[in-house]
Every structure is written in C-alpha cells, then in structure tokens.
mmCIF file of C-alpha atoms in Angstrom:
data_model
loop_
_atom_site.group_PDB
_atom_site.id
_atom_site.type_symbol
_atom_site.label_atom_id
_atom_site.label_comp_id
_atom_site.label_asym_id
_atom_site.label_seq_id
_atom_site.Cartn_x
_atom_site.Cartn_y
_atom_site.Cartn_z
ATOM 1 C CA GLU A 5 123.422 169.183 66.073
ATOM 2 C CA THR A 6 123.860 169.176 62.318
ATOM 3 C CA ILE A 7 122.040 167.583 59.415
ATOM 4 C CA SER A 8 124.552 165.260 57.800
ATOM 5 C CA ASP A 9 122.377 163.610 55.133
ATOM 6 C CA ILE A 10 118.837 163.254 53.854
ATOM 7 C CA SER A 11 117.096 160.281 52.270
ATOM 8 C CA ALA A 12 113.513 159.120 51.760
ATOM 9 C CA THR A 13 111.174 156.584 53.263
ATOM 10 C CA CYS A 14 108.064 155.333 51.471
ATOM 11 C CA ASN A 15 104.899 153.555 52.593
ATOM 12 C CA ASN A 16 103.111 150.731 50.778
ATOM 13 C CA GLU A 17 101.010 153.239 48.800
ATOM 14 C CA GLY A 18 104.186 154.804 47.403
ATOM 15 C CA ARG A 19 103.926 158.011 49.451
ATOM 16 C CA CYS A 20 107.408 159.135 50.339
ATOM 17 C CA GLY A 21 108.772 161.577 52.867
ATOM 18 C CA PRO A 22 112.191 162.714 54.042
ATOM 19 C CA ILE A 23 114.345 161.070 56.650
ATOM 20 C CA VAL A 24 117.260 163.021 58.060
ATOM 21 C CA LEU A 25 120.555 161.928 59.574
ATOM 22 C CA LEU A 26 121.326 164.178 62.555
ATOM 23 C CA ARG A 27 124.781 164.183 64.137
ATOM 24 C CA SER A 28 125.963 165.451 67.482
ATOM 25 C CA ASN A 29 127.525 163.018 69.960
ATOM 26 C CA ALA A 30 125.581 160.158 68.288
ATOM 27 C CA SER A 31 123.855 159.568 64.944
ATOM 28 C CA ARG A 32 120.059 159.745 64.877
ATOM 29 C CA VAL A 33 117.713 159.011 61.979
ATOM 30 C CA VAL A 34 114.559 161.155 62.008
ATOM 31 C CA ASP A 35 111.479 160.284 59.937
ATOM 32 C CA CYS A 36 110.100 163.787 59.387
ATOM 33 C CA ALA A 37 106.626 162.669 58.228
ATOM 34 C CA ALA A 38 106.061 160.291 61.161
ATOM 35 C CA ASP A 39 107.869 162.502 63.704
ATOM 36 C CA ASP A 40 109.851 159.419 64.705
ATOM 37 C CA GLU A 41 113.486 159.264 65.793
ATOM 38 C CA MET A 42 115.772 156.225 65.992
ATOM 39 C CA MET A 43 119.433 156.054 67.101
ATOM 40 C CA LEU A 44 122.128 154.178 65.207
ATOM 41 C CA GLN A 45 123.254 151.766 67.919
ATOM 42 C CA GLN A 46 126.798 150.521 68.501
ATOM 43 C CA GLU A 47 128.171 152.760 65.765
ATOM 44 C CA PRO A 48 131.976 152.737 65.497
ATOM 45 C CA THR A 49 132.097 156.415 64.431
ATOM 46 C CA LEU A 50 129.422 158.950 63.540
ATOM 47 C CA ALA A 51 127.654 158.201 60.260
ATOM 48 C CA GLN A 52 128.201 160.561 57.319
ATOM 49 C CA ASN A 53 125.515 159.175 54.979
ATOM 50 C CA ILE A 54 122.439 156.936 55.098
ATOM 51 C CA ALA A 55 120.130 155.211 52.637
ATOM 52 C CA LEU A 56 116.974 153.173 53.189
ATOM 53 C CA HIS A 57 116.373 150.192 50.945
ATOM 54 C CA ARG A 58 113.631 151.178 48.456
ATOM 55 C CA THR A 59 112.056 149.341 45.559
ATOM 56 C CA GLY A 60 111.560 150.856 42.098
ATOM 57 C CA ASN A 61 107.806 151.298 42.641
ATOM 58 C CA GLY A 62 108.406 153.652 45.586
ATOM 59 C CA GLY A 63 107.850 151.078 48.299
ATOM 60 C CA GLN A 64 110.267 150.200 51.024
ATOM 61 C CA ARG A 65 111.929 146.796 51.181
ATOM 62 C CA GLY A 66 111.906 145.786 54.845
ATOM 63 C CA ASN A 67 113.604 147.695 57.593
ATOM 64 C CA ARG A 68 117.079 147.826 56.082
ATOM 65 C CA LEU A 69 119.285 150.892 56.353
ATOM 66 C CA LEU A 70 122.840 151.446 55.149
ATOM 67 C CA ALA A 71 125.130 153.935 56.876
ATOM 68 C CA LEU A 72 128.589 155.095 55.854
ATOM 69 C CA HIS A 73 131.029 155.402 58.773
ATOM 70 C CA SER A 74 134.531 156.710 57.880
ATOM 71 C CA GLY A 75 134.444 154.898 54.539
ATOM 72 C CA SER A 76 132.912 151.646 55.876
ATOM 73 C CA LEU A 77 129.418 150.730 54.691
ATOM 74 C CA VAL A 78 127.396 149.122 57.513
ATOM 75 C CA GLU A 79 123.975 147.474 57.207
ATOM 76 C CA TYR A 80 121.453 148.113 59.994
ATOM 77 C CA SER A 81 117.957 146.830 60.719
ATOM 78 C CA SER A 82 115.366 148.383 62.989
ATOM 79 C CA THR A 83 114.951 146.905 66.451
ATOM 80 C CA GLN A 84 111.721 145.035 67.237
ATOM 81 C CA ASN A 85 110.304 147.927 69.242
ATOM 82 C CA ARG A 86 111.582 150.451 66.624
ATOM 83 C CA SER A 87 113.669 152.279 69.233
ATOM 84 C CA GLY A 88 116.826 152.206 67.127
ATOM 85 C CA TRP A 89 118.868 150.712 64.322
ATOM 86 C CA THR A 90 121.056 147.675 65.139
ATOM 87 C CA PRO A 91 124.173 146.969 63.034
ATOM 88 C CA HIS A 92 124.369 143.581 61.328
ATOM 89 C CA TRP A 93 127.644 143.640 59.397
ATOM 90 C CA ASP A 94 130.112 145.701 57.456
ATOM 91 C CA ILE A 95 129.219 145.331 53.783
ATOM 92 C CA ALA A 96 132.302 146.953 52.222
ATOM 93 C CA HIS A 97 134.993 149.541 52.697
ATOM 94 C CA LEU A 98 134.324 152.312 50.154
ATOM 95 C CA GLY A 99 137.041 154.770 51.149
ATOM 96 C CA GLN A 100 136.733 158.448 52.000
ATOM 97 C CA GLY A 101 135.590 159.946 48.685
ATOM 98 C CA VAL A 102 131.857 159.124 48.799
ATOM 99 C CA ARG A 103 129.735 162.290 48.928
ATOM 100 C CA SER A 104 126.346 160.572 48.917
ATOM 101 C CA LEU A 105 124.768 157.138 48.535
ATOM 102 C CA ASP A 106 121.376 155.650 47.761
ATOM 103 C CA LEU A 107 119.733 152.250 47.376
ATOM 104 C CA LEU A 108 117.159 151.243 44.802
ATOM 105 C CA ASP A 109 116.124 147.624 44.410
ATOM 106 C CA ASP A 110 119.423 145.702 44.643
ATOM 107 C CA ARG A 111 121.562 148.523 43.267
ATOM 108 C CA LEU A 112 123.824 150.723 45.391
ATOM 109 C CA PHE A 113 124.369 154.228 43.988
ATOM 110 C CA LEU A 114 127.607 155.959 45.038
ATOM 111 C CA PHE A 115 128.162 159.635 44.254
ATOM 112 C CA PHE A 116 131.712 161.066 44.219
ATOM 113 C CA GLN A 117 133.251 164.435 43.416
ATOM 114 C CA ASP A 118 135.330 164.106 40.243
ATOM 115 C CA THR A 119 139.004 163.805 41.183
ATOM 116 C CA THR A 120 140.553 164.293 37.737
ATOM 117 C CA ALA A 121 142.881 167.216 37.006
ATOM 118 C CA ASP A 122 140.156 169.877 36.767
ATOM 119 C CA GLY A 123 138.102 168.362 39.622
ATOM 120 C CA SER A 124 134.813 169.658 38.249
ATOM 121 C CA GLY A 125 131.698 167.562 37.989
ATOM 122 C CA ALA A 126 130.474 164.359 39.533
ATOM 123 C CA VAL A 127 131.034 160.638 39.258
ATOM 124 C CA LEU A 128 128.291 158.060 39.765
ATOM 125 C CA GLU A 129 129.177 154.433 40.358
ATOM 126 C CA THR A 130 126.570 151.695 40.765
ATOM 127 C CA LEU A 131 127.194 148.342 42.418
ATOM 128 C CA ASN A 132 125.133 145.192 42.779
ATOM 129 C CA LEU A 133 124.253 145.260 46.487
ATOM 130 C CA ASN A 134 124.366 141.464 46.855
ATOM 131 C CA SER A 135 127.741 140.866 45.186
ATOM 132 C CA MET A 136 129.245 144.407 45.407
ATOM 133 C CA GLU A 137 130.286 143.907 41.762
ATOM 134 C CA PRO A 138 130.322 147.064 39.577
ATOM 135 C CA VAL A 139 127.259 147.653 37.391
ATOM 136 C CA GLY A 140 128.371 150.929 35.810
ATOM 137 C CA LYS A 141 130.310 154.155 36.219
ATOM 138 C CA TRP A 142 129.466 157.559 34.754
ATOM 139 C CA ARG A 143 131.048 161.015 34.783
ATOM 140 C CA LEU A 144 129.267 164.352 34.547
ATOM 141 C CA SER A 145 131.246 167.343 33.477
ATOM 142 C CA ARG A 146 130.366 170.473 31.601
ATOM 143 C CA ALA A 147 133.012 172.470 29.766
ATOM 144 C CA GLY A 148 134.031 175.640 31.570
ATOM 145 C CA GLU A 149 131.811 174.956 34.584
ATOM 146 C CA GLN A 150 133.238 174.532 38.056
ATOM 147 C CA ALA A 151 130.697 172.693 40.184
ATOM 148 C CA SER A 152 131.171 170.661 43.319
ATOM 149 C CA LEU A 153 128.929 167.680 43.978
ATOM 150 C CA GLN A 154 127.145 168.099 47.304
ATOM 151 C CA ALA A 155 124.663 165.184 47.190
ATOM 152 C CA GLY A 156 122.885 162.736 44.906
ATOM 153 C CA CYS A 157 120.016 160.263 44.951
ATOM 154 C CA ALA A 158 118.459 157.620 42.711
ATOM 155 C CA ILE A 159 115.149 158.375 41.039
ATOM 156 C CA ALA A 160 115.038 155.225 38.889
ATOM 157 C CA PRO A 161 117.607 152.572 37.913
ATOM 158 C CA ASP A 162 118.755 154.834 35.039
ATOM 159 C CA GLU A 163 118.032 158.280 36.502
ATOM 160 C CA VAL A 164 119.545 160.304 39.352
ATOM 161 C CA ALA A 165 119.232 163.733 40.940
ATOM 162 C CA LEU A 166 122.392 165.710 41.714
ATOM 163 C CA LEU A 167 122.861 168.740 43.962
ATOM 164 C CA LEU A 168 125.762 170.778 42.582
ATOM 165 C CA GLN A 169 127.372 173.845 44.127
ATOM 166 C CA GLY A 170 129.082 176.354 41.862
ATOM 167 C CA ASP A 171 128.352 180.070 41.772
ATOM 168 C CA ARG A 172 124.944 179.048 43.095
ATOM 169 C CA PRO A 173 123.358 175.723 44.151
ATOM 170 C CA ARG A 174 121.727 173.776 41.360
ATOM 171 C CA LEU A 175 119.583 170.642 41.405
ATOM 172 C CA MET A 176 119.682 168.621 38.210
ATOM 173 C CA ARG A 177 118.310 165.339 36.916
ATOM 174 C CA ALA A 178 120.520 163.081 34.851
ATOM 175 C CA ARG A 179 120.061 159.835 32.959
ATOM 176 C CA THR A 180 122.748 157.218 32.608
ATOM 177 C CA ILE A 181 123.524 156.240 29.029
ATOM 178 C CA ALA A 182 125.684 153.556 27.467
ATOM 179 C CA SER A 183 128.544 155.979 26.702
ATOM 180 C CA ARG A 184 129.224 156.255 30.437
ATOM 181 C CA SER A 185 128.318 159.923 30.791
ATOM 182 C CA LEU A 186 125.403 161.524 32.584
ATOM 183 C CA ARG A 187 123.061 163.695 30.518
#
C-alpha cells in the first residue's frame, strides 16, 4: 500500500485534520483524525489525487469528494451509511499533467509541473467548479533554481502552499497576484 495523496477535512468548528488516499488494489480514503476509512466505489482506475469540498472559513461543504483517475476528474459523495464513496459523474478530463488538486468554495485548484523549456517551477490554474471556466493561471519560477513540484493545496482563494523538491524538499506559501506569477 502506498500513500498517493493527502488532503484535509474540517468540522463545523473549523478544526481540520488530514485525510489520506491509500492505493493498493483499490483506492481508500482514510480520515486520520476520526480513524475512519472509506473505499472509492466503482472506480474505473486507481485514483491519483483527491480533494474534499471545503469552504473558505474552514468548514466542509457537504460530503463531496473529487478524485482524479487517469486524467478524468470524478465527483463522489459518501454513501448513507458512510461505508464508501459513490461516483456521481465525470466532471472533466484534465489530462495527465496534474500533480495535485484542491477545492475551496467553488474554485478548483490544479497544480502542474512547469513544462516550458527549462521545466523548473510550478503552474497553478484555477477553474470555476460549476462551469469549469478558467479563473486564472500563474507560474512560479526562480532564476537558477531547479525544483520539481510534488504537491500543492489551497490555503485561501488567493494563497496556496507548494511542496517543491530540488536539492532538498521545501514547503512554501505563495500568493496569486494580478501579474500572473506566484510570490
């Protein structure tokens, strides 16, 4: 079994804890704080990434989970007895380049490794979850630095956390600004 992704779940008081996507012969979502485990049911392929729908104040918006399966974004909801996650529909085909994803309010955050000539840095693209229309796109790159994006998550509508791997792992916070770069 391997940990494929990590996200967060929050209660009504805004207390958040990690949830983990485990992969072996099936995908399982484990709520570490509640010691609860739920299978992704009827999955076409193993999930690479997950995100729970959160609101900006730290709360959770219903029992909605998104999972990325071989480039296809699928929406799930928890079963009535909370024994698993049932797929509802494919939301979009995002392709193979997504490294990480997150949901905050009605905004989908997609994190990619930069694929320009030097290939260093990260790209963040945000989409309106309801329409899948682009909201913004930003690029992070630092001169002379070779860093590979490993993961990312939304902190606020205009702020993200990035896990970069270069000579050593580095966690950084970045804000989106109008010039379309992350600072």
